[in-house]
mmCIF file of C-alpha atoms in Angstrom:
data_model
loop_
_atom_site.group_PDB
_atom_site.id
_atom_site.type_symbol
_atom_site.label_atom_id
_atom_site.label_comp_id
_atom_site.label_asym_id
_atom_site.label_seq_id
_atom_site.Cartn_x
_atom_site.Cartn_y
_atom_site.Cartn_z
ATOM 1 C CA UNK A 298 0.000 0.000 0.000
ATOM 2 C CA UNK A 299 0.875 4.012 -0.316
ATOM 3 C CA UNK A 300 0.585 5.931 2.283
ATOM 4 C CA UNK A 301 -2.439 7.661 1.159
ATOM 5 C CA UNK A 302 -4.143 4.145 0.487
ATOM 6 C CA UNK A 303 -3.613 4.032 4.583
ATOM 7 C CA UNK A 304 -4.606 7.730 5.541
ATOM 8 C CA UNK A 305 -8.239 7.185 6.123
ATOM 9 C CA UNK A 306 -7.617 4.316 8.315
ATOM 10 C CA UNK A 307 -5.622 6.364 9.982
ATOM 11 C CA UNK A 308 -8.053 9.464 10.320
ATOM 12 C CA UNK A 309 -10.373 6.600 12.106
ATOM 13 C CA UNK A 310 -8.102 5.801 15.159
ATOM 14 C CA UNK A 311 -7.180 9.385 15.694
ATOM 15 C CA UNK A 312 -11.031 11.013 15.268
ATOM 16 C CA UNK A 313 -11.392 11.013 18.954
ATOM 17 C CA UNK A 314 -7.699 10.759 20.436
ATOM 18 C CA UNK A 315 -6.446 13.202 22.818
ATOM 19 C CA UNK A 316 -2.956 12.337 23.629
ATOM 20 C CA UNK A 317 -1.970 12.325 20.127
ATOM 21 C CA UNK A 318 -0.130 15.714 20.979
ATOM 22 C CA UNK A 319 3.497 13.320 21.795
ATOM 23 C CA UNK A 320 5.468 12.093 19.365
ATOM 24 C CA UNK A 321 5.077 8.694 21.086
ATOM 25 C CA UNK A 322 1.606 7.907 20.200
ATOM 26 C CA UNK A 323 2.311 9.347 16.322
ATOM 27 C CA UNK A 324 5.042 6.761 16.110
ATOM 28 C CA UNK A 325 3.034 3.943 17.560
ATOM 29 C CA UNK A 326 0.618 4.679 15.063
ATOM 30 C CA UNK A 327 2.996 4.327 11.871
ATOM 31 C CA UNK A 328 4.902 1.326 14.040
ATOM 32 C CA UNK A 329 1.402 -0.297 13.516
ATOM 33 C CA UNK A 330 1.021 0.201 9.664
ATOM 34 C CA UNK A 331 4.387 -0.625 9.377
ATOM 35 C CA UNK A 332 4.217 -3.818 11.332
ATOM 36 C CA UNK A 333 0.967 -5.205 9.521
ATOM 37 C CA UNK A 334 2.428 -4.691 6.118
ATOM 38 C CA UNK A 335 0.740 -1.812 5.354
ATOM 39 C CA UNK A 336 4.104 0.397 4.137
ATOM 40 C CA UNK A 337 5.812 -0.896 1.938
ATOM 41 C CA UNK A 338 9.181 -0.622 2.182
ATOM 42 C CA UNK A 339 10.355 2.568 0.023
ATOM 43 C CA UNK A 340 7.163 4.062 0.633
ATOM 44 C CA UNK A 341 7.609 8.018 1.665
ATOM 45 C CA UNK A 342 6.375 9.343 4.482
ATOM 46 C CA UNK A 343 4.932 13.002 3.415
ATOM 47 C CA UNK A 344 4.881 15.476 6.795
ATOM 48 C CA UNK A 345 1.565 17.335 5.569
ATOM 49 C CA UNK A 346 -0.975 14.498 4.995
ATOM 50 C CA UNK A 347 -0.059 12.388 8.308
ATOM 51 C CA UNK A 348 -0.042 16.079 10.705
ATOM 52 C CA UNK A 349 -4.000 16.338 9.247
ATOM 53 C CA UNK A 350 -5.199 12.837 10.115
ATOM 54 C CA UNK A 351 -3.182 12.178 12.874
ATOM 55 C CA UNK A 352 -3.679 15.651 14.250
ATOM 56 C CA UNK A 353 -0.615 16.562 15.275
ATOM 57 C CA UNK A 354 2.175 19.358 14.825
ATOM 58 C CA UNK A 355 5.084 19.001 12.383
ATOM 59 C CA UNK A 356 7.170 19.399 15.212
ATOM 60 C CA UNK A 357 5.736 16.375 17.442
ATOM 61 C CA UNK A 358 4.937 14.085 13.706
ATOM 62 C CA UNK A 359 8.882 15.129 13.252
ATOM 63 C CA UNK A 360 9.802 13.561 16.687
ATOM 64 C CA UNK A 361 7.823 10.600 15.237
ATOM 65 C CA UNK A 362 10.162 10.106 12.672
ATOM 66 C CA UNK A 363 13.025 10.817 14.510
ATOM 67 C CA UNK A 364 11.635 7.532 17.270
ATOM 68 C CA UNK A 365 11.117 5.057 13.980
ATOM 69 C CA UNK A 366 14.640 6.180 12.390
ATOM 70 C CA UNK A 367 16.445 4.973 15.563
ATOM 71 C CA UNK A 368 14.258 2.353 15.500
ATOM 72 C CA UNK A 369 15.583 1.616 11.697
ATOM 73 C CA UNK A 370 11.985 1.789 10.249
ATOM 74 C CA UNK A 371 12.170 4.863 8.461
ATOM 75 C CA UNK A 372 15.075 6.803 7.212
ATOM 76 C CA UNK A 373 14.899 10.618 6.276
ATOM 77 C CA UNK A 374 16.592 11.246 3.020
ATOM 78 C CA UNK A 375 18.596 15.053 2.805
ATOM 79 C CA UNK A 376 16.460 17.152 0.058
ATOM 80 C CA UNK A 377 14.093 14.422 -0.257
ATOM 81 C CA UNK A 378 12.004 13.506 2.720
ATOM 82 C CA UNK A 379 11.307 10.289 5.382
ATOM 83 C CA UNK A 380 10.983 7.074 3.569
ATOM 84 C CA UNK A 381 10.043 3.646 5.126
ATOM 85 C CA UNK A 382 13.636 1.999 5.604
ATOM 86 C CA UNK A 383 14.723 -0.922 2.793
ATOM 87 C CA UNK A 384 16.819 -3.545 5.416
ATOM 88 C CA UNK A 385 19.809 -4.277 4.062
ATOM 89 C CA UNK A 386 21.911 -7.451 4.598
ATOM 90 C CA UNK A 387 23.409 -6.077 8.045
ATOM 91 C CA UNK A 388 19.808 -5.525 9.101
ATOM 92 C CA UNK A 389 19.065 -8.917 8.834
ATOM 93 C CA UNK A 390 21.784 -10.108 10.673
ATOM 94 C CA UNK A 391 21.264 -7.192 13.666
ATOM 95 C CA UNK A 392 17.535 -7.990 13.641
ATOM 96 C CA UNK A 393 18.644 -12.190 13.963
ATOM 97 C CA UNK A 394 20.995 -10.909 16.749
ATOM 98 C CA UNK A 395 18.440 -9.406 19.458
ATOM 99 C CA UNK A 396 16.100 -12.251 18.372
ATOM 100 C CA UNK A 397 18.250 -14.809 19.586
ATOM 101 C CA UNK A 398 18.299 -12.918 22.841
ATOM 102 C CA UNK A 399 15.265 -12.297 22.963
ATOM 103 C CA UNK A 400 12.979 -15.521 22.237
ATOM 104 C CA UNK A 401 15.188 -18.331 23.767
ATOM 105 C CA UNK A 402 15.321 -16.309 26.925
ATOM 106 C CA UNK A 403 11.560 -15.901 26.984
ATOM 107 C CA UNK A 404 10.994 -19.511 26.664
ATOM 108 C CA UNK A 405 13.399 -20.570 29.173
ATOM 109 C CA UNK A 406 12.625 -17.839 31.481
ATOM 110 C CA UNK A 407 9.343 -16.336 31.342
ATOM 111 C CA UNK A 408 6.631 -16.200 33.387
ATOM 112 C CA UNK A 409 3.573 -17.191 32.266
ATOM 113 C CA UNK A 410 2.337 -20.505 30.753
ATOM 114 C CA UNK A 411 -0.900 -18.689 29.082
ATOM 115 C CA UNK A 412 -0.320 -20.354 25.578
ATOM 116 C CA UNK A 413 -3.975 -19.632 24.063
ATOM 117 C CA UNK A 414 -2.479 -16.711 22.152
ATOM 118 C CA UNK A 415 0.170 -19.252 21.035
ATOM 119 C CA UNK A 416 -2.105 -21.753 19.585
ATOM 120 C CA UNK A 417 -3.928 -19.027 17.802
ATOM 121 C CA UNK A 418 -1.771 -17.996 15.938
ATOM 122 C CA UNK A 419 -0.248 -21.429 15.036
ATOM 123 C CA UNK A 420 -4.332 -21.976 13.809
ATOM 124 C CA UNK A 421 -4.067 -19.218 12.167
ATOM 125 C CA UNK A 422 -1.165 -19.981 10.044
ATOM 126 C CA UNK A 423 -2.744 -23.420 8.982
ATOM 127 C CA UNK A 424 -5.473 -21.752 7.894
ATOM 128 C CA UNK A 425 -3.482 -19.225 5.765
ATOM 129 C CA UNK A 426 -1.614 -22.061 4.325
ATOM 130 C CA UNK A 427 -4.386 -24.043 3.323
ATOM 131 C CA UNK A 428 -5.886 -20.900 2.018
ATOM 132 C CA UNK A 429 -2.406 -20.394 -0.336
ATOM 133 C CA UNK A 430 -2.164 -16.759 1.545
ATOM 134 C CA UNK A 431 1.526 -16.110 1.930
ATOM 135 C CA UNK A 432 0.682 -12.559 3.852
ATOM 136 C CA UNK A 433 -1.881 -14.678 6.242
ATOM 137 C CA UNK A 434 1.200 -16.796 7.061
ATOM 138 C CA UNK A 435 3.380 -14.041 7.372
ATOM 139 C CA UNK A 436 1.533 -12.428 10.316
ATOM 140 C CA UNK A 437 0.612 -15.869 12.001
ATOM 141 C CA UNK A 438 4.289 -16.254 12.144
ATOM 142 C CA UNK A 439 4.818 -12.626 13.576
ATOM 143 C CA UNK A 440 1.942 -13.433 15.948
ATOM 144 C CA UNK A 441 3.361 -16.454 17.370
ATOM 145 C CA UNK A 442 7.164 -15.068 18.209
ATOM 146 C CA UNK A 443 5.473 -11.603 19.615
ATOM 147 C CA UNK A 444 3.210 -14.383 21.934
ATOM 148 C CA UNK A 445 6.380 -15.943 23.020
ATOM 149 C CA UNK A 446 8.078 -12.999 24.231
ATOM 150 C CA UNK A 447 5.061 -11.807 26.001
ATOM 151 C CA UNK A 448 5.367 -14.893 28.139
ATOM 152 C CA UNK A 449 7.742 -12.470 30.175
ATOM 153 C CA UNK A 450 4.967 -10.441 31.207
ATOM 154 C CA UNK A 451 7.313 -7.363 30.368
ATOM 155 C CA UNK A 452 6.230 -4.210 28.698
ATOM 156 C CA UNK A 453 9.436 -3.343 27.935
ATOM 157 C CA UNK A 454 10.340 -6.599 26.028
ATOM 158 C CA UNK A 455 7.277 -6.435 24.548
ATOM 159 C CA UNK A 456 7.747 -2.999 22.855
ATOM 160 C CA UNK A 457 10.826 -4.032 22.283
ATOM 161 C CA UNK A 458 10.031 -6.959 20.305
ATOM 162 C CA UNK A 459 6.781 -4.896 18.447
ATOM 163 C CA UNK A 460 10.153 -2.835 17.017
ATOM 164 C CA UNK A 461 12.189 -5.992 16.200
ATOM 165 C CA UNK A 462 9.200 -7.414 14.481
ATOM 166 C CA UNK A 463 8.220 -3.952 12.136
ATOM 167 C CA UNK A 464 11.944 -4.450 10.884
ATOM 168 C CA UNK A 465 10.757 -7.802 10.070
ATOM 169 C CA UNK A 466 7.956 -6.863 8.341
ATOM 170 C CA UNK A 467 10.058 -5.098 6.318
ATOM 171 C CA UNK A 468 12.483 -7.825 5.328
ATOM 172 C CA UNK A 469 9.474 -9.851 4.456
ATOM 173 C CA UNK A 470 8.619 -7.907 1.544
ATOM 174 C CA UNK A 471 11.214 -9.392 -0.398
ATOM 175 C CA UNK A 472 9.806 -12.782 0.782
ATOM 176 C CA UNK A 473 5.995 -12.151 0.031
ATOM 177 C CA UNK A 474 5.516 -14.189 -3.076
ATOM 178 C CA UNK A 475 7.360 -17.327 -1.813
ATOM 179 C CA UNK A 476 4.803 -19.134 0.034
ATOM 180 C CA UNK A 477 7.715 -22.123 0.517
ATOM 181 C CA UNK A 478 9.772 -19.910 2.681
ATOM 182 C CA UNK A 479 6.601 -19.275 5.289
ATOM 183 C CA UNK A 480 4.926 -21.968 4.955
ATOM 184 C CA UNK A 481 7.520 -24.975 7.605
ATOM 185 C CA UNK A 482 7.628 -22.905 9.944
ATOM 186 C CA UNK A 483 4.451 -22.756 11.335
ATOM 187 C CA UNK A 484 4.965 -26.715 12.334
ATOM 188 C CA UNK A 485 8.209 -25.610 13.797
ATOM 189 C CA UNK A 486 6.340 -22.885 16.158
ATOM 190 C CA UNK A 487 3.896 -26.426 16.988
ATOM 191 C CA UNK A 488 6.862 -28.192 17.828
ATOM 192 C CA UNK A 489 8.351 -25.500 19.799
ATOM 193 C CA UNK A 490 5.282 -24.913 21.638
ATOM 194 C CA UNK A 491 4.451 -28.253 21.882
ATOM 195 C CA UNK A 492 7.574 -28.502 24.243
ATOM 196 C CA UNK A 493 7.462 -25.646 26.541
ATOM 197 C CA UNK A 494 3.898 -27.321 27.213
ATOM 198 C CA UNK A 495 5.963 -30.398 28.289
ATOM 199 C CA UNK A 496 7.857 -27.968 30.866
ATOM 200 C CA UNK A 497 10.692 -28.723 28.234
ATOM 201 C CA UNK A 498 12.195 -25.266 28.322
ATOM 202 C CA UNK A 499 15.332 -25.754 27.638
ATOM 203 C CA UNK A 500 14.789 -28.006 24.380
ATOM 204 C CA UNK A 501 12.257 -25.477 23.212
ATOM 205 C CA UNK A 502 14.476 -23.131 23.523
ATOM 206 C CA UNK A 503 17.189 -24.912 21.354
ATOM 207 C CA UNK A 504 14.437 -25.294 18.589
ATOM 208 C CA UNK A 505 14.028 -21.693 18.437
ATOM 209 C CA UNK A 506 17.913 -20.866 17.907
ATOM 210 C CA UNK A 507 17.688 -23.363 15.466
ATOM 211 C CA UNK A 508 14.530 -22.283 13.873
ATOM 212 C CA UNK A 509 15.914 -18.390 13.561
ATOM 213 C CA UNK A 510 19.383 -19.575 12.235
ATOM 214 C CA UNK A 511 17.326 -21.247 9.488
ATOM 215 C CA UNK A 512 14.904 -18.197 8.786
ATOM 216 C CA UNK A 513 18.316 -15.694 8.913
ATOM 217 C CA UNK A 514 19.933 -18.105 6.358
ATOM 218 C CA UNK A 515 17.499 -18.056 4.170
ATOM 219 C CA UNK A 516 16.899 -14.441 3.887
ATOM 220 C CA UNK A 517 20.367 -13.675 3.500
ATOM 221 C CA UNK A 518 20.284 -15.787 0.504
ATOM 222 C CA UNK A 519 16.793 -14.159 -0.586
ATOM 223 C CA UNK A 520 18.688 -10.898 -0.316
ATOM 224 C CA UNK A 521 22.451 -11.567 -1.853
ATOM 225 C CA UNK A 522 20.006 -13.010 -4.707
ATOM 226 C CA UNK A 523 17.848 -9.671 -5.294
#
């Protein structure tokens, strides 16, 4: 989608907000778009359409973008404007890093053993599958590792992980029409769940190291071949 394909969606959600005056809640709002797919990447980013719907100042839609660029979601362009970020190679390989912090950890450590969200999503992707959608698979994938890091019952590794997972998005552009690439690993998020059910932490754990080594291969070859 454009960002004017977006903007009445957008003028929706912000009718009848009233904290929309920080730059916080602007960003959350594009973090959003961003994260379901919604922005491409290369998509720009114009100041004066986003400051009417969201409501908002240049000034605070301006911290906005400044939150998403050191987030790596957006990147202003000298002369030209803010454009939603194309990940490069190093990207990947950054965004692979903090995952594999990130979602062994929560399984071996978290909190909580509230796996409904879990199984949804793992439904969810069977469906898509069955239903050929590569996009439906795409975001019952992001579903699933977002559920397993809210296991911790932290906000902050949750937000943390909602940014790790828009730079995803991202990548997954240059997957979208490759159903094969999506398409195992929702029976590898079964099989990982399946043991932290067991109170097999540790093993589920190893699965998922294994299971983002995989997915960071493969989209390094997807991009060294584009």
């Amino acid at each position: 989608m454009t960002l004017y394909e977006i903007l009445p969606d957008l003028r929706r959600q912000s009718v009848d907000v009233r904290h929309a005056e920080t730059g916080l809640w602007a960003a959350s709002m594009l973090r959003e778009r961003i994260s379901a797919g919604q922005l491409a990447p290369g998509a720009k980013l114009s100041e004066e359409p986003l400051c009417e719907v969201l409501g908002v100042s240049r000034n605070t839609l301006r911290e906005a973008f400044a939150t998403l660029a050191g987030e790596h979601v957006v990147t202003r362009i000298p002369n030209r404007g803010v454009f939603v970020t194309r990940p490069t190679a190093d990207d990947i390989r950054e965004i692979y890093r903090v995952r594999r912090f990130l979602e062994p950890a929560a399984l071996t450590w978290s909190t909580s053993a509230k796996t409904d969200a879990l199984h949804a999503a793992i439904a969810r992707g069977r469906d898509a599958r069955s239903a050929g959608s590569v996009p439906g698979m795409a975001s019952a994938n992001q579903d699933f590792h977002a559920g397993v890091v809210a296991l911790t019952g932290s906000d902050r590794l949750d937000l943390q992980m909602t940014q790790v997972l828009a730079e995803m998005r991202l990548v997954f552009h240059s997957m979208v029409a490759n159903p094969l690439f999506h398409s195992p690993y929702i029976d590898d998020n079964a099989g990982i769940l399946e043991r932290f059910e067991a109170g097999e932490r540790s093993a589920a754990a190893e699965l998922m190291v294994d299971y983002l080594r995989r997915a960071e291969e493969q989209l390094l070859e997807a991009y060294a071949r584009s």
